[in-house]
PDB file of C-alpha atoms in Angstrom:
ATOM      1  CA  MET A   1     -31.494 -93.002 -21.882  1.00 84.00           C
ATOM      2  CA  GLU A   2     -33.486 -94.170 -25.087  1.00 92.00           C
ATOM      3  CA  LEU A   3     -36.334 -96.393 -23.760  1.00 95.00           C
ATOM      4  CA  ASP A   4     -37.912 -98.820 -26.361  1.00 95.00           C
ATOM      5  CA  ASP A   5     -41.752-100.282 -25.964  1.00 95.00           C
ATOM      6  CA  PHE A   6     -40.347-103.441 -24.128  1.00 95.00           C
ATOM      7  CA  ASP A   7     -38.561-101.015 -21.605  1.00 96.00           C
ATOM      8  CA  LEU A   8     -41.869 -99.258 -21.246  1.00 96.00           C
ATOM      9  CA  GLN A   9     -43.780-102.475 -20.739  1.00 95.00           C
ATOM     10  CA  ILE A  10     -41.406-103.710 -18.298  1.00 96.00           C
ATOM     11  CA  LEU A  11     -41.853-100.363 -16.019  1.00 96.00           C
ATOM     12  CA  GLN A  12     -45.487-100.554 -16.344  1.00 94.00           C
ATOM     13  CA  SER A  13     -45.442-104.289 -14.883  1.00 94.00           C
ATOM     14  CA  LEU A  14     -42.778-103.391 -12.284  1.00 94.00           C
ATOM     15  CA  GLN A  15     -45.093-100.533 -11.143  1.00 93.00           C
ATOM     16  CA  GLU A  16     -47.921-102.717 -10.751  1.00 92.00           C
ATOM     17  CA  ASP A  17     -45.817-105.172  -8.566  1.00 93.00           C
ATOM     18  CA  ASN A  18     -42.158-104.789  -8.357  1.00 91.00           C
ATOM     19  CA  GLN A  19     -41.899-108.380  -6.600  1.00 93.00           C
ATOM     20  CA  ARG A  20     -42.442-110.075  -9.946  1.00 94.00           C
ATOM     21  CA  THR A  21     -39.465-112.407 -11.054  1.00 93.00           C
ATOM     22  CA  SER A  22     -37.951-111.758 -14.438  1.00 92.00           C
ATOM     23  CA  GLN A  23     -39.492-114.857 -15.632  1.00 95.00           C
ATOM     24  CA  GLU A  24     -43.075-113.316 -14.772  1.00 96.00           C
ATOM     25  CA  VAL A  25     -41.981-110.070 -16.332  1.00 96.00           C
ATOM     26  CA  ALA A  26     -40.673-111.638 -19.494  1.00 96.00           C
ATOM     27  CA  GLN A  27     -44.000-113.703 -19.884  1.00 96.00           C
ATOM     28  CA  ARG A  28     -46.081-110.591 -19.607  1.00 95.00           C
ATOM     29  CA  VAL A  29     -44.161-108.448 -22.157  1.00 95.00           C
ATOM     30  CA  ASN A  30     -43.198-111.294 -24.484  1.00 95.00           C
ATOM     31  CA  LEU A  31     -39.548-111.562 -24.246  1.00 96.00           C
ATOM     32  CA  SER A  32     -36.814-114.041 -23.101  1.00 96.00           C
ATOM     33  CA  PRO A  33     -36.393-114.039 -19.232  1.00 95.00           C
ATOM     34  CA  VAL A  34     -32.627-113.490 -20.025  1.00 96.00           C
ATOM     35  CA  SER A  35     -33.112-110.494 -22.170  1.00 96.00           C
ATOM     36  CA  CYS A  36     -35.770-109.358 -19.552  1.00 96.00           C
ATOM     37  CA  LEU A  37     -33.647-109.593 -16.609  1.00 96.00           C
ATOM     38  CA  ARG A  38     -30.957-107.889 -18.495  1.00 97.00           C
ATOM     39  CA  ARG A  39     -33.273-105.109 -19.404  1.00 96.00           C
ATOM     40  CA  MET A  40     -34.848-104.611 -15.759  1.00 96.00           C
ATOM     41  CA  LYS A  41     -31.020-104.537 -14.611  1.00 96.00           C
ATOM     42  CA  ARG A  42     -30.181-101.675 -16.816  1.00 97.00           C
ATOM     43  CA  LEU A  43     -33.143 -99.896 -15.811  1.00 96.00           C
ATOM     44  CA  ARG A  44     -31.996 -99.855 -12.503  1.00 96.00           C
ATOM     45  CA  GLU A  45     -28.634 -98.821 -13.202  1.00 96.00           C
ATOM     46  CA  SER A  46     -29.222 -96.013 -15.151  1.00 97.00           C
ATOM     47  CA  GLY A  47     -31.636 -94.541 -12.662  1.00 96.00           C
ATOM     48  CA  VAL A  48     -34.446 -94.699 -14.843  1.00 96.00           C
ATOM     49  CA  VAL A  49     -36.267 -97.434 -11.726  1.00 96.00           C
ATOM     50  CA  LEU A  50     -35.056 -94.945  -8.573  1.00 94.00           C
ATOM     51  CA  GLY A  51     -35.763 -97.814  -6.118  1.00 92.00           C
ATOM     52  CA  ASP A  52     -37.762-100.663  -5.103  1.00 90.00           C
ATOM     53  CA  VAL A  53     -40.062 -99.953  -2.107  1.00 89.00           C
ATOM     54  CA  SER A  54     -42.935-101.415  -0.218  1.00 88.00           C
ATOM     55  CA  VAL A  55     -45.974 -99.054   0.339  1.00 88.00           C
ATOM     56  CA  VAL A  56     -46.717 -99.123   3.735  1.00 90.00           C
ATOM     57  CA  ASP A  57     -50.280 -97.971   4.928  1.00 91.00           C
ATOM     58  CA  PRO A  58     -49.314 -95.690   7.342  1.00 92.00           C
ATOM     59  CA  ALA A  59     -52.668 -96.210   9.659  1.00 92.00           C
ATOM     60  CA  ALA A  60     -51.326 -99.844   9.982  1.00 95.00           C
ATOM     61  CA  VAL A  61     -48.075 -98.649  11.751  1.00 96.00           C
ATOM     62  CA  GLY A  62     -50.092 -96.129  13.682  1.00 96.00           C
ATOM     63  CA  ARG A  63     -49.371 -93.058  11.639  1.00 96.00           C
ATOM     64  CA  GLY A  64     -53.316 -92.082  10.939  1.00 93.00           C
ATOM     65  CA  ILE A  65     -52.774 -88.707  10.187  1.00 97.00           C
ATOM     66  CA  MET A  66     -51.487 -87.444   6.691  1.00 97.00           C
ATOM     67  CA  MET A  67     -50.947 -83.636   6.023  1.00 97.00           C
ATOM     68  CA  VAL A  68     -49.777 -81.284   3.615  1.00 98.00           C
ATOM     69  CA  VAL A  69     -47.736 -78.422   4.440  1.00 98.00           C
ATOM     70  CA  LEU A  70     -46.939 -75.036   2.277  1.00 98.00           C
ATOM     71  CA  VAL A  71     -43.981 -73.508   3.505  1.00 98.00           C
ATOM     72  CA  THR A  72     -42.672 -69.886   2.545  1.00 97.00           C
ATOM     73  CA  LEU A  73     -39.183 -68.903   3.434  1.00 97.00           C
ATOM     74  CA  GLU A  74     -38.099 -65.594   4.176  1.00 95.00           C
ATOM     75  CA  SER A  75     -35.011 -65.587   2.085  1.00 92.00           C
ATOM     76  CA  GLU A  76     -34.685 -67.857  -1.278  1.00 88.00           C
ATOM     77  CA  ARG A  77     -30.769 -67.824  -1.215  1.00 91.00           C
ATOM     78  CA  ALA A  78     -29.029 -70.962  -2.096  1.00 93.00           C
ATOM     79  CA  ASP A  79     -27.512 -71.795   1.383  1.00 94.00           C
ATOM     80  CA  LYS A  80     -30.988 -71.018   2.904  1.00 93.00           C
ATOM     81  CA  LEU A  81     -32.737 -73.277   0.887  1.00 93.00           C
ATOM     82  CA  ASP A  82     -30.299 -76.035   0.722  1.00 94.00           C
ATOM     83  CA  HIS A  83     -30.155 -75.541   4.828  1.00 94.00           C
ATOM     84  CA  PHE A  84     -34.128 -76.265   4.817  1.00 96.00           C
ATOM     85  CA  LYS A  85     -33.903 -79.412   2.232  1.00 96.00           C
ATOM     86  CA  ARG A  86     -31.282 -80.849   4.647  1.00 95.00           C
ATOM     87  CA  ALA A  87     -33.805 -80.221   7.853  1.00 95.00           C
ATOM     88  CA  MET A  88     -36.708 -81.970   5.744  1.00 96.00           C
ATOM     89  CA  LEU A  89     -34.430 -84.522   4.594  1.00 96.00           C
ATOM     90  CA  GLY A  90     -33.913 -85.627   8.167  1.00 95.00           C
ATOM     91  CA  ALA A  91     -37.238 -85.701   9.533  1.00 96.00           C
ATOM     92  CA  PRO A  92     -38.599 -89.191   8.866  1.00 95.00           C
ATOM     93  CA  GLU A  93     -41.929 -87.748   9.047  1.00 96.00           C
ATOM     94  CA  ILE A  94     -41.759 -86.015   5.897  1.00 97.00           C
ATOM     95  CA  MET A  95     -42.927 -88.578   2.878  1.00 96.00           C
ATOM     96  CA  GLN A  96     -42.331 -85.994   0.237  1.00 96.00           C
ATOM     97  CA  CYS A  97     -40.441 -82.310  -0.068  1.00 97.00           C
ATOM     98  CA  LEU A  98     -40.974 -80.751  -3.033  1.00 97.00           C
ATOM     99  CA  SER A  99     -39.440 -77.269  -4.464  1.00 96.00           C
ATOM    100  CA  VAL A 100     -42.116 -75.424  -5.977  1.00 96.00           C
ATOM    101  CA  THR A 101     -42.497 -72.277  -8.134  1.00 95.00           C
ATOM    102  CA  GLY A 102     -45.443 -69.823  -6.991  1.00 95.00           C
ATOM    103  CA  GLU A 103     -46.504 -68.835  -4.044  1.00 95.00           C
ATOM    104  CA  VAL A 104     -44.795 -71.004  -1.716  1.00 97.00           C
ATOM    105  CA  ASP A 105     -41.640 -72.575  -1.893  1.00 96.00           C
ATOM    106  CA  PHE A 106     -41.928 -75.938  -0.660  1.00 97.00           C
ATOM    107  CA  VAL A 107     -45.096 -78.505  -0.459  1.00 98.00           C
ATOM    108  CA  LEU A 108     -44.481 -81.068   2.234  1.00 98.00           C
ATOM    109  CA  THR A 109     -46.223 -84.328   2.423  1.00 97.00           C
ATOM    110  CA  LEU A 110     -46.071 -85.856   5.958  1.00 97.00           C
ATOM    111  CA  THR A 111     -47.511 -88.477   8.339  1.00 96.00           C
ATOM    112  CA  MET A 112     -48.107 -87.830  12.024  1.00 97.00           C
ATOM    113  CA  ARG A 113     -49.523 -90.138  15.027  1.00 97.00           C
ATOM    114  CA  ASP A 114     -51.498 -87.418  16.199  1.00 97.00           C
ATOM    115  CA  MET A 115     -51.814 -83.461  16.483  1.00 96.00           C
ATOM    116  CA  ASP A 116     -49.468 -83.382  19.773  1.00 97.00           C
ATOM    117  CA  GLU A 117     -46.535 -85.091  17.422  1.00 97.00           C
ATOM    118  CA  TYR A 118     -47.368 -82.167  14.861  1.00 97.00           C
ATOM    119  CA  GLU A 119     -47.171 -79.399  16.976  1.00 97.00           C
ATOM    120  CA  VAL A 120     -43.902 -80.599  18.376  1.00 97.00           C
ATOM    121  CA  PHE A 121     -42.635 -81.184  14.534  1.00 97.00           C
ATOM    122  CA  ALA A 122     -44.084 -77.488  13.710  1.00 97.00           C
ATOM    123  CA  GLN A 123     -42.262 -75.933  16.803  1.00 97.00           C
ATOM    124  CA  ARG A 124     -39.110 -77.627  15.924  1.00 95.00           C
ATOM    125  CA  HIS A 125     -39.115 -77.024  12.170  1.00 96.00           C
ATOM    126  CA  PHE A 126     -41.524 -73.881  11.360  1.00 97.00           C
ATOM    127  CA  TRP A 127     -41.910 -71.815  14.354  1.00 96.00           C
ATOM    128  CA  GLY A 128     -38.057 -72.506  15.427  1.00 89.00           C
ATOM    129  CA  ASN A 129     -36.525 -71.408  12.041  1.00 94.00           C
ATOM    130  CA  PRO A 130     -36.236 -67.965  11.522  1.00 94.00           C
ATOM    131  CA  ASN A 131     -36.184 -68.457   7.746  1.00 95.00           C
ATOM    132  CA  VAL A 132     -39.722 -70.072   7.642  1.00 97.00           C
ATOM    133  CA  LYS A 133     -41.904 -67.010   6.827  1.00 97.00           C
ATOM    134  CA  ARG A 134     -45.018 -68.733   6.840  1.00 97.00           C
ATOM    135  CA  PHE A 135     -46.635 -72.151   6.781  1.00 98.00           C
ATOM    136  CA  SER A 136     -49.993 -73.697   6.136  1.00 98.00           C
ATOM    137  CA  THR A 137     -51.330 -76.880   7.004  1.00 98.00           C
ATOM    138  CA  LEU A 138     -54.014 -78.830   5.160  1.00 98.00           C
ATOM    139  CA  VAL A 139     -54.991 -81.835   7.037  1.00 97.00           C
ATOM    140  CA  VAL A 140     -56.016 -84.942   4.636  1.00 96.00           C
ATOM    141  CA  MET A 141     -59.381 -86.404   5.390  1.00 95.00           C
ATOM    142  CA  ASN A 142     -59.075 -89.220   2.777  1.00 92.00           C
ATOM    143  CA  ARG A 143     -56.719 -90.574   0.344  1.00 89.00           C
ATOM    144  CA  ALA A 144     -58.790 -90.706  -3.077  1.00 90.00           C
ATOM    145  CA  LYS A 145     -55.621 -91.630  -4.784  1.00 89.00           C
ATOM    146  CA  TYR A 146     -52.261 -92.653  -3.501  1.00 86.00           C
ATOM    147  CA  GLY A 147     -49.062 -94.082  -5.012  1.00 85.00           C
ATOM    148  CA  MET A 148     -46.117 -93.032  -7.018  1.00 86.00           C
ATOM    149  CA  THR A 149     -46.817 -94.604 -10.305  1.00 89.00           C
ATOM    150  CA  VAL A 150     -45.872 -92.808 -13.312  1.00 92.00           C
ATOM    151  CA  PRO A 151     -47.733 -93.291 -16.706  1.00 93.00           C
ATOM    152  CA  VAL A 152     -46.045 -95.041 -19.345  1.00 91.00           C
ATOM    153  CA  SER A 153     -47.016 -95.735 -22.802  1.00 80.00           C
ATOM    154  CA  THR A 154     -45.909 -97.660 -25.555  1.00 69.00           C
ATOM    155  CA  SER A 155     -46.322 -96.593 -29.462  1.00 64.00           C
ATOM    156  CA  ALA A 156     -48.256 -99.494 -30.020  1.00 54.00           C
TER     157      ALA A 156
END
């Protein structure tokens, strides 16, 4: 899909606050509300906008520990990779599951209530999985930057 400067400005505005009405976005990008609404709908329907979510503070809901886990699998056969991906999709503690190149196969970002919960999680998904060769857990001490904003720029 070809994006023009108006589309990019709309995307920037929605990333800052997806609760803005089409009238508010239209005013920011200097378009009519009807044209802006039509573009916003097109951006969503075409898959440029993947979803509209509220970002929840994990600590506010009792999930004060964030971790990054590096996972290496024994076998990279397609069926084994798919099995691992499906297991990760079914784990609500996982915020992100990234299949990557390099020394490891997956990078996971997850949030836990405490270390006991993580131990149960690791037992179920890592120690209990014969296809997991090894995993390394990094406990996040501080979120220096946190978000899903994608940089967009206009030609102007």
